[in-house]
Amino acid sequence: MTRIVEGKYMPLQNYLKKSTSSHVALTFNEIEIILNAPLPKSAYKYKAWWVNSRNAHSHASTWLEANYIVGEVKFGEYVKFISEENEGNQIQKRDSVIQLECLSNEEINYIESLSKKLDKVRNFFTEDMPSNFVNENLVKQHEVIKSFRRIIGNIDNDMSFLGCLLIKEFLNQRHSFSALNMALKPQGSPGLDVDENTSDGKRIIGELKTTFPYNENDLGSNQKSNFIKDFEKLKHNEADYKYFFVTEPKTFDIVQNKYHQYLKGVNLVLLPQAISNSQFIVSYS
């Protein structure tokens, strides 16, 4: 269905419609000259503004109705539009939706904070890390590792948050929601990792484990205890759909082989594989 493009963005759509190139790269300044108006601040800050989805933002019709998608954005510098007729483009479009569609501002802010953290890690290894750590004295070694720990913070919480975004994509493919915002519940806080209601009032609950097994063929003792606590939470909460999400293939195999007895009425899901392949979903009736 064709959407009416907001008048402000019609000049950009007309520009793209006239183009015969499979790739159109425009600087932010060039786009604003075409529009004869400034882009909103969110276009300079959030990749979600450029998502290839009419459902996410009406202004996406600007390029989609011109048979282009956004292939790359470098904030404040340029935007690359790619013709939808370009070979292989549908894969790129689908991948961009998985990464960006329907992310809330809070979720985007969290991802941006992760990006800043990774920049600090990169700077640490290029500027602060001793060239020969093993030959440093103990005090220096201690200071180096302490500094690194301060930079990375609670990396387990970061992994859990990204895991929750994968859960969001998985659930949105299978259920209908008015909205899902995975940044509202602080990582590590008590309660269920997922507790949502669908648009038709069905309750969905889930637990997430990003754990890599401590032992070769089993969980470690503390890991096992934590897993069983999560199994019990799923067991003792009434819901229409129950999920136990894991992000490590080895964990997925171990849970199937050694802990399936705890998962009656639960769907075991390996992410991100299950987003595109239902073979990585195991249902225990």
PDB file of C-alpha atoms in Angstrom:
ATOM      1  CA  MET A   1       0.000   0.000   0.000  1.00  0.00           C
ATOM      2  CA  THR A   2       1.356   3.432  -0.943  1.00  0.00           C
ATOM      3  CA  ARG A   3       1.733   5.936   1.870  1.00  0.00           C
ATOM      4  CA  ILE A   4       1.373   9.659   1.435  1.00  0.00           C
ATOM      5  CA  VAL A   5       4.762  11.176   2.191  1.00  0.00           C
ATOM      6  CA  GLU A   6       4.849  14.161   4.510  1.00  0.00           C
ATOM      7  CA  GLY A   7       5.187  17.292   2.395  1.00  0.00           C
ATOM      8  CA  LYS A   8       8.455  18.214   4.082  1.00  0.00           C
ATOM      9  CA  TYR A   9      10.166  15.108   2.679  1.00  0.00           C
ATOM     10  CA  MET A  10       8.555  15.026  -0.783  1.00  0.00           C
ATOM     11  CA  PRO A  11      11.525  16.808  -2.455  1.00  0.00           C
ATOM     12  CA  LEU A  12      13.850  13.996  -1.309  1.00  0.00           C
ATOM     13  CA  GLN A  13      11.482  11.366  -2.651  1.00  0.00           C
ATOM     14  CA  ASN A  14      11.311  13.183  -5.987  1.00  0.00           C
ATOM     15  CA  TYR A  15      15.103  13.396  -6.082  1.00  0.00           C
ATOM     16  CA  LEU A  16      15.456   9.644  -5.526  1.00  0.00           C
ATOM     17  CA  LYS A  17      12.724   8.805  -8.045  1.00  0.00           C
ATOM     18  CA  LYS A  18      14.639  10.698 -10.720  1.00  0.00           C
ATOM     19  CA  SER A  19      17.879   8.880  -9.939  1.00  0.00           C
ATOM     20  CA  THR A  20      18.937   6.000 -12.169  1.00  0.00           C
ATOM     21  CA  SER A  21      21.808   4.936  -9.917  1.00  0.00           C
ATOM     22  CA  SER A  22      21.685   1.781  -7.813  1.00  0.00           C
ATOM     23  CA  HIS A  23      23.537   3.610  -5.014  1.00  0.00           C
ATOM     24  CA  VAL A  24      22.890   7.214  -3.990  1.00  0.00           C
ATOM     25  CA  ALA A  25      25.124   8.765  -1.317  1.00  0.00           C
ATOM     26  CA  LEU A  26      24.048  12.128   0.078  1.00  0.00           C
ATOM     27  CA  THR A  27      25.624  14.168   2.835  1.00  0.00           C
ATOM     28  CA  PHE A  28      23.355  15.447   5.579  1.00  0.00           C
ATOM     29  CA  ASN A  29      23.918  18.942   4.216  1.00  0.00           C
ATOM     30  CA  GLU A  30      22.915  17.855   0.699  1.00  0.00           C
ATOM     31  CA  ILE A  31      19.725  16.267   2.036  1.00  0.00           C
ATOM     32  CA  GLU A  32      18.840  19.473   3.854  1.00  0.00           C
ATOM     33  CA  ILE A  33      19.494  21.493   0.694  1.00  0.00           C
ATOM     34  CA  ILE A  34      17.167  19.177  -1.240  1.00  0.00           C
ATOM     35  CA  LEU A  35      14.520  19.524   1.482  1.00  0.00           C
ATOM     36  CA  ASN A  36      15.159  23.238   1.908  1.00  0.00           C
ATOM     37  CA  ALA A  37      14.765  22.524   5.613  1.00  0.00           C
ATOM     38  CA  PRO A  38      16.836  21.021   8.441  1.00  0.00           C
ATOM     39  CA  LEU A  39      16.511  17.388   9.403  1.00  0.00           C
ATOM     40  CA  PRO A  40      15.229  16.752  12.941  1.00  0.00           C
ATOM     41  CA  LYS A  41      17.805  16.235  15.685  1.00  0.00           C
ATOM     42  CA  SER A  42      16.801  12.563  15.946  1.00  0.00           C
ATOM     43  CA  ALA A  43      18.008  12.006  12.366  1.00  0.00           C
ATOM     44  CA  TYR A  44      21.488  13.022  13.538  1.00  0.00           C
ATOM     45  CA  LYS A  45      21.388  10.851  16.646  1.00  0.00           C
ATOM     46  CA  TYR A  46      19.313   7.700  16.155  1.00  0.00           C
ATOM     47  CA  LYS A  47      19.690   5.032  13.480  1.00  0.00           C
ATOM     48  CA  ALA A  48      16.084   4.108  14.221  1.00  0.00           C
ATOM     49  CA  TRP A  49      15.096   7.328  12.415  1.00  0.00           C
ATOM     50  CA  TRP A  50      16.479   5.798   9.210  1.00  0.00           C
ATOM     51  CA  VAL A  51      14.943   2.339   9.653  1.00  0.00           C
ATOM     52  CA  ASN A  52      13.459   0.798   6.494  1.00  0.00           C
ATOM     53  CA  SER A  53       9.955   0.354   7.882  1.00  0.00           C
ATOM     54  CA  ARG A  54       6.779   2.279   7.101  1.00  0.00           C
ATOM     55  CA  ASN A  55       5.278   0.897  10.315  1.00  0.00           C
ATOM     56  CA  ALA A  56       8.068   2.335  12.434  1.00  0.00           C
ATOM     57  CA  HIS A  57       8.096   5.843  10.918  1.00  0.00           C
ATOM     58  CA  SER A  58       5.898   7.412   8.242  1.00  0.00           C
ATOM     59  CA  HIS A  59       8.836   9.382   6.824  1.00  0.00           C
ATOM     60  CA  ALA A  60      10.449   6.074   5.753  1.00  0.00           C
ATOM     61  CA  SER A  61       8.009   6.186   2.819  1.00  0.00           C
ATOM     62  CA  THR A  62      10.207   9.011   1.502  1.00  0.00           C
ATOM     63  CA  TRP A  63      12.789   6.556   0.196  1.00  0.00           C
ATOM     64  CA  LEU A  64      10.762   3.330   0.203  1.00  0.00           C
ATOM     65  CA  GLU A  65       8.178   4.736  -2.239  1.00  0.00           C
ATOM     66  CA  ALA A  66      11.097   5.759  -4.451  1.00  0.00           C
ATOM     67  CA  ASN A  67      12.237   2.087  -4.406  1.00  0.00           C
ATOM     68  CA  TYR A  68      15.308   2.755  -2.271  1.00  0.00           C
ATOM     69  CA  ILE A  69      16.291   1.606   1.186  1.00  0.00           C
ATOM     70  CA  VAL A  70      18.818   3.103   3.582  1.00  0.00           C
ATOM     71  CA  GLY A  71      21.949   0.963   3.423  1.00  0.00           C
ATOM     72  CA  GLU A  72      24.330   2.945   5.630  1.00  0.00           C
ATOM     73  CA  VAL A  73      24.214   5.986   7.893  1.00  0.00           C
ATOM     74  CA  LYS A  74      27.208   7.898   9.230  1.00  0.00           C
ATOM     75  CA  PHE A  75      25.819  10.545  11.531  1.00  0.00           C
ATOM     76  CA  GLY A  76      26.459  14.116  10.474  1.00  0.00           C
ATOM     77  CA  GLU A  77      28.265  12.968   7.338  1.00  0.00           C
ATOM     78  CA  TYR A  78      26.266  10.941   4.834  1.00  0.00           C
ATOM     79  CA  VAL A  79      23.428   8.534   4.122  1.00  0.00           C
ATOM     80  CA  LYS A  80      23.694   5.820   1.468  1.00  0.00           C
ATOM     81  CA  PHE A  81      20.481   4.835  -0.307  1.00  0.00           C
ATOM     82  CA  ILE A  82      20.426   1.568  -2.261  1.00  0.00           C
ATOM     83  CA  SER A  83      17.971   0.642  -4.975  1.00  0.00           C
ATOM     84  CA  GLU A  84      15.610  -2.146  -3.946  1.00  0.00           C
ATOM     85  CA  GLU A  85      16.150  -3.659  -7.375  1.00  0.00           C
ATOM     86  CA  ASN A  86      19.847  -4.070  -6.590  1.00  0.00           C
ATOM     87  CA  GLU A  87      20.754  -7.768  -6.313  1.00  0.00           C
ATOM     88  CA  GLY A  88      20.995  -9.020  -2.739  1.00  0.00           C
ATOM     89  CA  ASN A  89      19.256  -5.963  -1.361  1.00  0.00           C
ATOM     90  CA  GLN A  90      16.377  -7.814   0.248  1.00  0.00           C
ATOM     91  CA  ILE A  91      18.821  -9.571   2.575  1.00  0.00           C
ATOM     92  CA  GLN A  92      20.293  -6.258   3.631  1.00  0.00           C
ATOM     93  CA  LYS A  93      16.843  -4.803   4.171  1.00  0.00           C
ATOM     94  CA  ARG A  94      15.765  -7.720   6.316  1.00  0.00           C
ATOM     95  CA  ASP A  95      18.926  -7.553   8.418  1.00  0.00           C
ATOM     96  CA  SER A  96      18.494  -3.828   9.019  1.00  0.00           C
ATOM     97  CA  VAL A  97      14.976  -4.372  10.335  1.00  0.00           C
ATOM     98  CA  ILE A  98      16.207  -7.011  12.783  1.00  0.00           C
ATOM     99  CA  GLN A  99      18.751  -4.549  14.132  1.00  0.00           C
ATOM    100  CA  LEU A 100      16.752  -1.336  14.201  1.00  0.00           C
ATOM    101  CA  GLU A 101      13.015  -1.608  13.737  1.00  0.00           C
ATOM    102  CA  CYS A 102      10.877  -0.537  16.676  1.00  0.00           C
ATOM    103  CA  LEU A 103      13.748   0.119  19.072  1.00  0.00           C
ATOM    104  CA  SER A 104      12.711   2.526  21.792  1.00  0.00           C
ATOM    105  CA  ASN A 105      14.777   5.598  22.613  1.00  0.00           C
ATOM    106  CA  GLU A 106      15.804   3.924  25.878  1.00  0.00           C
ATOM    107  CA  GLU A 107      17.038   0.863  23.996  1.00  0.00           C
ATOM    108  CA  ILE A 108      18.941   3.011  21.521  1.00  0.00           C
ATOM    109  CA  ASN A 109      20.510   4.973  24.377  1.00  0.00           C
ATOM    110  CA  TYR A 110      21.711   1.727  25.953  1.00  0.00           C
ATOM    111  CA  ILE A 111      23.265   0.592  22.680  1.00  0.00           C
ATOM    112  CA  GLU A 112      24.956   3.960  22.276  1.00  0.00           C
ATOM    113  CA  SER A 113      26.394   3.627  25.790  1.00  0.00           C
ATOM    114  CA  LEU A 114      27.763   0.207  24.782  1.00  0.00           C
ATOM    115  CA  SER A 115      29.344   1.777  21.730  1.00  0.00           C
ATOM    116  CA  LYS A 116      31.065   4.370  23.903  1.00  0.00           C
ATOM    117  CA  LYS A 117      32.288   1.617  26.221  1.00  0.00           C
ATOM    118  CA  LEU A 118      33.800  -0.269  23.286  1.00  0.00           C
ATOM    119  CA  ASP A 119      35.513   2.918  22.145  1.00  0.00           C
ATOM    120  CA  LYS A 120      37.092   3.187  25.591  1.00  0.00           C
ATOM    121  CA  VAL A 121      38.193  -0.455  25.430  1.00  0.00           C
ATOM    122  CA  ARG A 122      39.756   0.163  22.019  1.00  0.00           C
ATOM    123  CA  ASN A 123      41.594   3.208  23.350  1.00  0.00           C
ATOM    124  CA  PHE A 124      42.752   1.238  26.374  1.00  0.00           C
ATOM    125  CA  PHE A 125      44.416  -1.428  24.246  1.00  0.00           C
ATOM    126  CA  THR A 126      45.966   1.050  21.840  1.00  0.00           C
ATOM    127  CA  GLU A 127      47.099   3.688  24.349  1.00  0.00           C
ATOM    128  CA  ASP A 128      47.154   2.387  27.934  1.00  0.00           C
ATOM    129  CA  MET A 129      47.971  -1.305  27.698  1.00  0.00           C
ATOM    130  CA  PRO A 130      51.689  -1.968  28.341  1.00  0.00           C
ATOM    131  CA  SER A 131      53.436  -3.453  25.326  1.00  0.00           C
ATOM    132  CA  ASN A 132      54.867  -6.233  27.505  1.00  0.00           C
ATOM    133  CA  PHE A 133      52.475  -6.837  30.369  1.00  0.00           C
ATOM    134  CA  VAL A 134      54.319  -9.895  31.691  1.00  0.00           C
ATOM    135  CA  ASN A 135      57.463  -7.860  32.402  1.00  0.00           C
ATOM    136  CA  GLU A 136      55.667  -5.147  34.379  1.00  0.00           C
ATOM    137  CA  ASN A 137      55.925  -5.161  38.157  1.00  0.00           C
ATOM    138  CA  LEU A 138      52.998  -6.439  40.193  1.00  0.00           C
ATOM    139  CA  VAL A 139      51.720  -2.996  41.160  1.00  0.00           C
ATOM    140  CA  LYS A 140      51.598  -1.904  37.500  1.00  0.00           C
ATOM    141  CA  GLN A 141      49.877  -5.130  36.454  1.00  0.00           C
ATOM    142  CA  HIS A 142      47.296  -4.611  39.164  1.00  0.00           C
ATOM    143  CA  GLU A 143      46.635  -1.015  38.077  1.00  0.00           C
ATOM    144  CA  VAL A 144      46.266  -2.036  34.449  1.00  0.00           C
ATOM    145  CA  ILE A 145      43.707  -4.750  35.165  1.00  0.00           C
ATOM    146  CA  LYS A 146      41.856  -2.521  37.629  1.00  0.00           C
ATOM    147  CA  SER A 147      41.582   0.196  34.984  1.00  0.00           C
ATOM    148  CA  PHE A 148      40.300  -2.310  32.441  1.00  0.00           C
ATOM    149  CA  ARG A 149      37.687  -3.606  34.860  1.00  0.00           C
ATOM    150  CA  ARG A 150      36.434  -0.068  35.461  1.00  0.00           C
ATOM    151  CA  ILE A 151      35.971   0.413  31.743  1.00  0.00           C
ATOM    152  CA  ILE A 152      34.033  -2.780  31.014  1.00  0.00           C
ATOM    153  CA  GLY A 153      31.843  -2.538  34.115  1.00  0.00           C
ATOM    154  CA  ASN A 154      29.216  -5.267  34.381  1.00  0.00           C
ATOM    155  CA  ILE A 155      29.628  -6.910  31.000  1.00  0.00           C
ATOM    156  CA  ASP A 156      27.179  -9.659  31.993  1.00  0.00           C
ATOM    157  CA  ASN A 157      24.401  -7.054  32.222  1.00  0.00           C
ATOM    158  CA  ASP A 158      25.372  -5.776  28.776  1.00  0.00           C
ATOM    159  CA  MET A 159      25.189  -9.288  27.348  1.00  0.00           C
ATOM    160  CA  SER A 160      21.798  -9.778  28.986  1.00  0.00           C
ATOM    161  CA  PHE A 161      20.467  -6.554  27.502  1.00  0.00           C
ATOM    162  CA  LEU A 162      21.531  -7.538  23.987  1.00  0.00           C
ATOM    163  CA  GLY A 163      20.005 -10.950  24.631  1.00  0.00           C
ATOM    164  CA  CYS A 164      16.745  -9.210  25.553  1.00  0.00           C
ATOM    165  CA  LEU A 165      16.779  -7.360  22.229  1.00  0.00           C
ATOM    166  CA  LEU A 166      17.095 -10.719  20.494  1.00  0.00           C
ATOM    167  CA  ILE A 167      14.142 -11.909  22.580  1.00  0.00           C
ATOM    168  CA  LYS A 168      12.187  -8.854  21.450  1.00  0.00           C
ATOM    169  CA  GLU A 169      12.802  -9.698  17.787  1.00  0.00           C
ATOM    170  CA  PHE A 170      11.876 -13.344  18.394  1.00  0.00           C
ATOM    171  CA  LEU A 171       8.637 -12.474  20.208  1.00  0.00           C
ATOM    172  CA  ASN A 172       7.600  -9.817  17.693  1.00  0.00           C
ATOM    173  CA  GLN A 173       7.784 -12.444  14.956  1.00  0.00           C
ATOM    174  CA  ARG A 174       5.418 -14.768  16.810  1.00  0.00           C
ATOM    175  CA  HIS A 175       3.078 -12.576  18.834  1.00  0.00           C
ATOM    176  CA  SER A 176       1.328  -9.240  18.560  1.00  0.00           C
ATOM    177  CA  PHE A 177       2.182  -6.503  21.078  1.00  0.00           C
ATOM    178  CA  SER A 178       1.206  -2.880  21.416  1.00  0.00           C
ATOM    179  CA  ALA A 179       4.816  -2.187  22.430  1.00  0.00           C
ATOM    180  CA  LEU A 180       7.877  -3.989  23.797  1.00  0.00           C
ATOM    181  CA  ASN A 181      10.602  -2.027  25.568  1.00  0.00           C
ATOM    182  CA  MET A 182      13.449  -4.154  26.865  1.00  0.00           C
ATOM    183  CA  ALA A 183      15.199  -1.218  28.542  1.00  0.00           C
ATOM    184  CA  LEU A 184      12.485  -0.586  31.126  1.00  0.00           C
ATOM    185  CA  LYS A 185      13.504  -3.435  33.451  1.00  0.00           C
ATOM    186  CA  PRO A 186      17.023  -2.918  34.872  1.00  0.00           C
ATOM    187  CA  GLN A 187      19.369  -5.787  34.069  1.00  0.00           C
ATOM    188  CA  GLY A 188      19.980  -7.987  37.107  1.00  0.00           C
ATOM    189  CA  SER A 189      16.851  -6.880  38.949  1.00  0.00           C
ATOM    190  CA  PRO A 190      14.658  -9.536  40.613  1.00  0.00           C
ATOM    191  CA  GLY A 191      11.644 -11.089  38.934  1.00  0.00           C
ATOM    192  CA  LEU A 192      11.120 -12.638  35.540  1.00  0.00           C
ATOM    193  CA  ASP A 193      13.345 -11.484  32.697  1.00  0.00           C
ATOM    194  CA  VAL A 194      10.295 -11.354  30.421  1.00  0.00           C
ATOM    195  CA  ASP A 195       6.748 -10.714  31.600  1.00  0.00           C
ATOM    196  CA  GLU A 196       4.589  -9.235  28.856  1.00  0.00           C
ATOM    197  CA  ASN A 197       1.008  -9.276  27.631  1.00  0.00           C
ATOM    198  CA  THR A 198       0.085  -9.630  23.982  1.00  0.00           C
ATOM    199  CA  SER A 199      -2.434  -7.376  22.270  1.00  0.00           C
ATOM    200  CA  ASP A 200      -5.136 -10.010  22.854  1.00  0.00           C
ATOM    201  CA  GLY A 201      -4.339 -10.357  26.567  1.00  0.00           C
ATOM    202  CA  LYS A 202      -2.139 -13.468  26.567  1.00  0.00           C
ATOM    203  CA  ARG A 203       0.605 -13.528  29.187  1.00  0.00           C
ATOM    204  CA  ILE A 204       4.134 -14.365  28.019  1.00  0.00           C
ATOM    205  CA  ILE A 205       6.935 -15.040  30.489  1.00  0.00           C
ATOM    206  CA  GLY A 206      10.530 -16.007  29.964  1.00  0.00           C
ATOM    207  CA  GLU A 207      13.985 -16.347  31.455  1.00  0.00           C
ATOM    208  CA  LEU A 208      17.274 -15.637  29.700  1.00  0.00           C
ATOM    209  CA  LYS A 209      20.674 -17.231  30.252  1.00  0.00           C
ATOM    210  CA  THR A 210      23.770 -16.011  28.402  1.00  0.00           C
ATOM    211  CA  THR A 211      25.877 -18.515  30.356  1.00  0.00           C
ATOM    212  CA  PHE A 212      28.679 -20.538  28.815  1.00  0.00           C
ATOM    213  CA  PRO A 213      28.891 -23.936  30.603  1.00  0.00           C
ATOM    214  CA  TYR A 214      31.700 -24.204  33.105  1.00  0.00           C
ATOM    215  CA  ASN A 215      32.187 -27.937  32.514  1.00  0.00           C
ATOM    216  CA  GLU A 216      32.693 -29.767  29.247  1.00  0.00           C
ATOM    217  CA  ASN A 217      29.372 -31.618  29.323  1.00  0.00           C
ATOM    218  CA  ASP A 218      27.457 -29.928  32.114  1.00  0.00           C
ATOM    219  CA  LEU A 219      26.875 -26.706  33.967  1.00  0.00           C
ATOM    220  CA  GLY A 220      29.036 -25.767  36.925  1.00  0.00           C
ATOM    221  CA  SER A 221      27.612 -26.105  40.420  1.00  0.00           C
ATOM    222  CA  ASN A 222      26.621 -22.431  40.807  1.00  0.00           C
ATOM    223  CA  GLN A 223      25.373 -22.301  37.237  1.00  0.00           C
ATOM    224  CA  LYS A 224      23.200 -25.344  37.848  1.00  0.00           C
ATOM    225  CA  SER A 225      21.712 -23.770  40.959  1.00  0.00           C
ATOM    226  CA  ASN A 226      20.866 -20.553  39.118  1.00  0.00           C
ATOM    227  CA  PHE A 227      19.323 -22.426  36.184  1.00  0.00           C
ATOM    228  CA  ILE A 228      17.111 -24.481  38.462  1.00  0.00           C
ATOM    229  CA  LYS A 229      15.911 -21.306  40.208  1.00  0.00           C
ATOM    230  CA  ASP A 230      14.866 -19.928  36.833  1.00  0.00           C
ATOM    231  CA  PHE A 231      13.174 -23.209  35.888  1.00  0.00           C
ATOM    232  CA  GLU A 232      11.203 -22.972  39.141  1.00  0.00           C
ATOM    233  CA  LYS A 233      10.150 -19.392  38.421  1.00  0.00           C
ATOM    234  CA  LEU A 234       8.718 -20.485  35.092  1.00  0.00           C
ATOM    235  CA  LYS A 235       7.007 -23.461  36.692  1.00  0.00           C
ATOM    236  CA  HIS A 236       5.283 -21.488  39.451  1.00  0.00           C
ATOM    237  CA  ASN A 237       4.016 -18.598  37.294  1.00  0.00           C
ATOM    238  CA  GLU A 238       0.847 -19.024  35.268  1.00  0.00           C
ATOM    239  CA  ALA A 239       1.184 -17.914  31.659  1.00  0.00           C
ATOM    240  CA  ASP A 240      -0.119 -18.701  28.191  1.00  0.00           C
ATOM    241  CA  TYR A 241       3.418 -18.955  26.779  1.00  0.00           C
ATOM    242  CA  LYS A 242       6.620 -19.800  28.631  1.00  0.00           C
ATOM    243  CA  TYR A 243      10.132 -19.496  27.198  1.00  0.00           C
ATOM    244  CA  PHE A 244      13.597 -20.362  28.408  1.00  0.00           C
ATOM    245  CA  PHE A 245      16.103 -18.495  26.233  1.00  0.00           C
ATOM    246  CA  VAL A 246      19.800 -19.348  25.931  1.00  0.00           C
ATOM    247  CA  THR A 247      22.479 -17.783  23.722  1.00  0.00           C
ATOM    248  CA  GLU A 248      25.153 -20.494  23.716  1.00  0.00           C
ATOM    249  CA  PRO A 249      24.726 -23.596  21.497  1.00  0.00           C
ATOM    250  CA  LYS A 250      26.558 -25.706  24.068  1.00  0.00           C
ATOM    251  CA  THR A 251      24.147 -24.572  26.788  1.00  0.00           C
ATOM    252  CA  PHE A 252      21.219 -25.346  24.480  1.00  0.00           C
ATOM    253  CA  ASP A 253      22.474 -28.931  24.041  1.00  0.00           C
ATOM    254  CA  ILE A 254      23.182 -29.436  27.755  1.00  0.00           C
ATOM    255  CA  VAL A 255      19.738 -28.203  28.803  1.00  0.00           C
ATOM    256  CA  GLN A 256      18.120 -30.576  26.311  1.00  0.00           C
ATOM    257  CA  ASN A 257      20.208 -33.532  27.462  1.00  0.00           C
ATOM    258  CA  LYS A 258      20.324 -33.008  31.226  1.00  0.00           C
ATOM    259  CA  TYR A 259      17.605 -30.582  32.362  1.00  0.00           C
ATOM    260  CA  HIS A 260      14.607 -31.155  30.107  1.00  0.00           C
ATOM    261  CA  GLN A 261      12.660 -32.593  33.051  1.00  0.00           C
ATOM    262  CA  TYR A 262      12.385 -29.072  34.474  1.00  0.00           C
ATOM    263  CA  LEU A 263      10.851 -27.641  31.321  1.00  0.00           C
ATOM    264  CA  LYS A 264       7.334 -29.048  31.186  1.00  0.00           C
ATOM    265  CA  GLY A 265       5.153 -26.523  29.377  1.00  0.00           C
ATOM    266  CA  VAL A 266       8.177 -24.436  28.399  1.00  0.00           C
ATOM    267  CA  ASN A 267       9.749 -23.636  25.027  1.00  0.00           C
ATOM    268  CA  LEU A 268      13.551 -23.874  24.988  1.00  0.00           C
ATOM    269  CA  VAL A 269      14.947 -21.315  22.519  1.00  0.00           C
ATOM    270  CA  LEU A 270      18.478 -20.756  21.211  1.00  0.00           C
ATOM    271  CA  LEU A 271      19.111 -17.162  20.154  1.00  0.00           C
ATOM    272  CA  PRO A 272      19.800 -15.680  17.697  1.00  0.00           C
ATOM    273  CA  GLN A 273      19.444 -18.874  15.636  1.00  0.00           C
ATOM    274  CA  ALA A 274      15.749 -19.356  16.443  1.00  0.00           C
ATOM    275  CA  ILE A 275      14.847 -15.977  14.943  1.00  0.00           C
ATOM    276  CA  SER A 276      15.264 -17.434  11.458  1.00  0.00           C
ATOM    277  CA  ASN A 277      15.218 -21.186  12.085  1.00  0.00           C
ATOM    278  CA  SER A 278      12.509 -22.936  14.111  1.00  0.00           C
ATOM    279  CA  GLN A 279      14.742 -26.007  14.518  1.00  0.00           C
ATOM    280  CA  PHE A 280      16.299 -24.147  17.434  1.00  0.00           C
ATOM    281  CA  ILE A 281      12.996 -24.095  19.332  1.00  0.00           C
ATOM    282  CA  VAL A 282      12.198 -27.145  21.444  1.00  0.00           C
ATOM    283  CA  SER A 283       8.765 -27.366  23.046  1.00  0.00           C
ATOM    284  CA  TYR A 284       8.200 -29.513  26.127  1.00  0.00           C
ATOM    285  CA  SER A 285       4.543 -30.370  26.615  1.00  0.00           C
TER     286      SER A 285
END
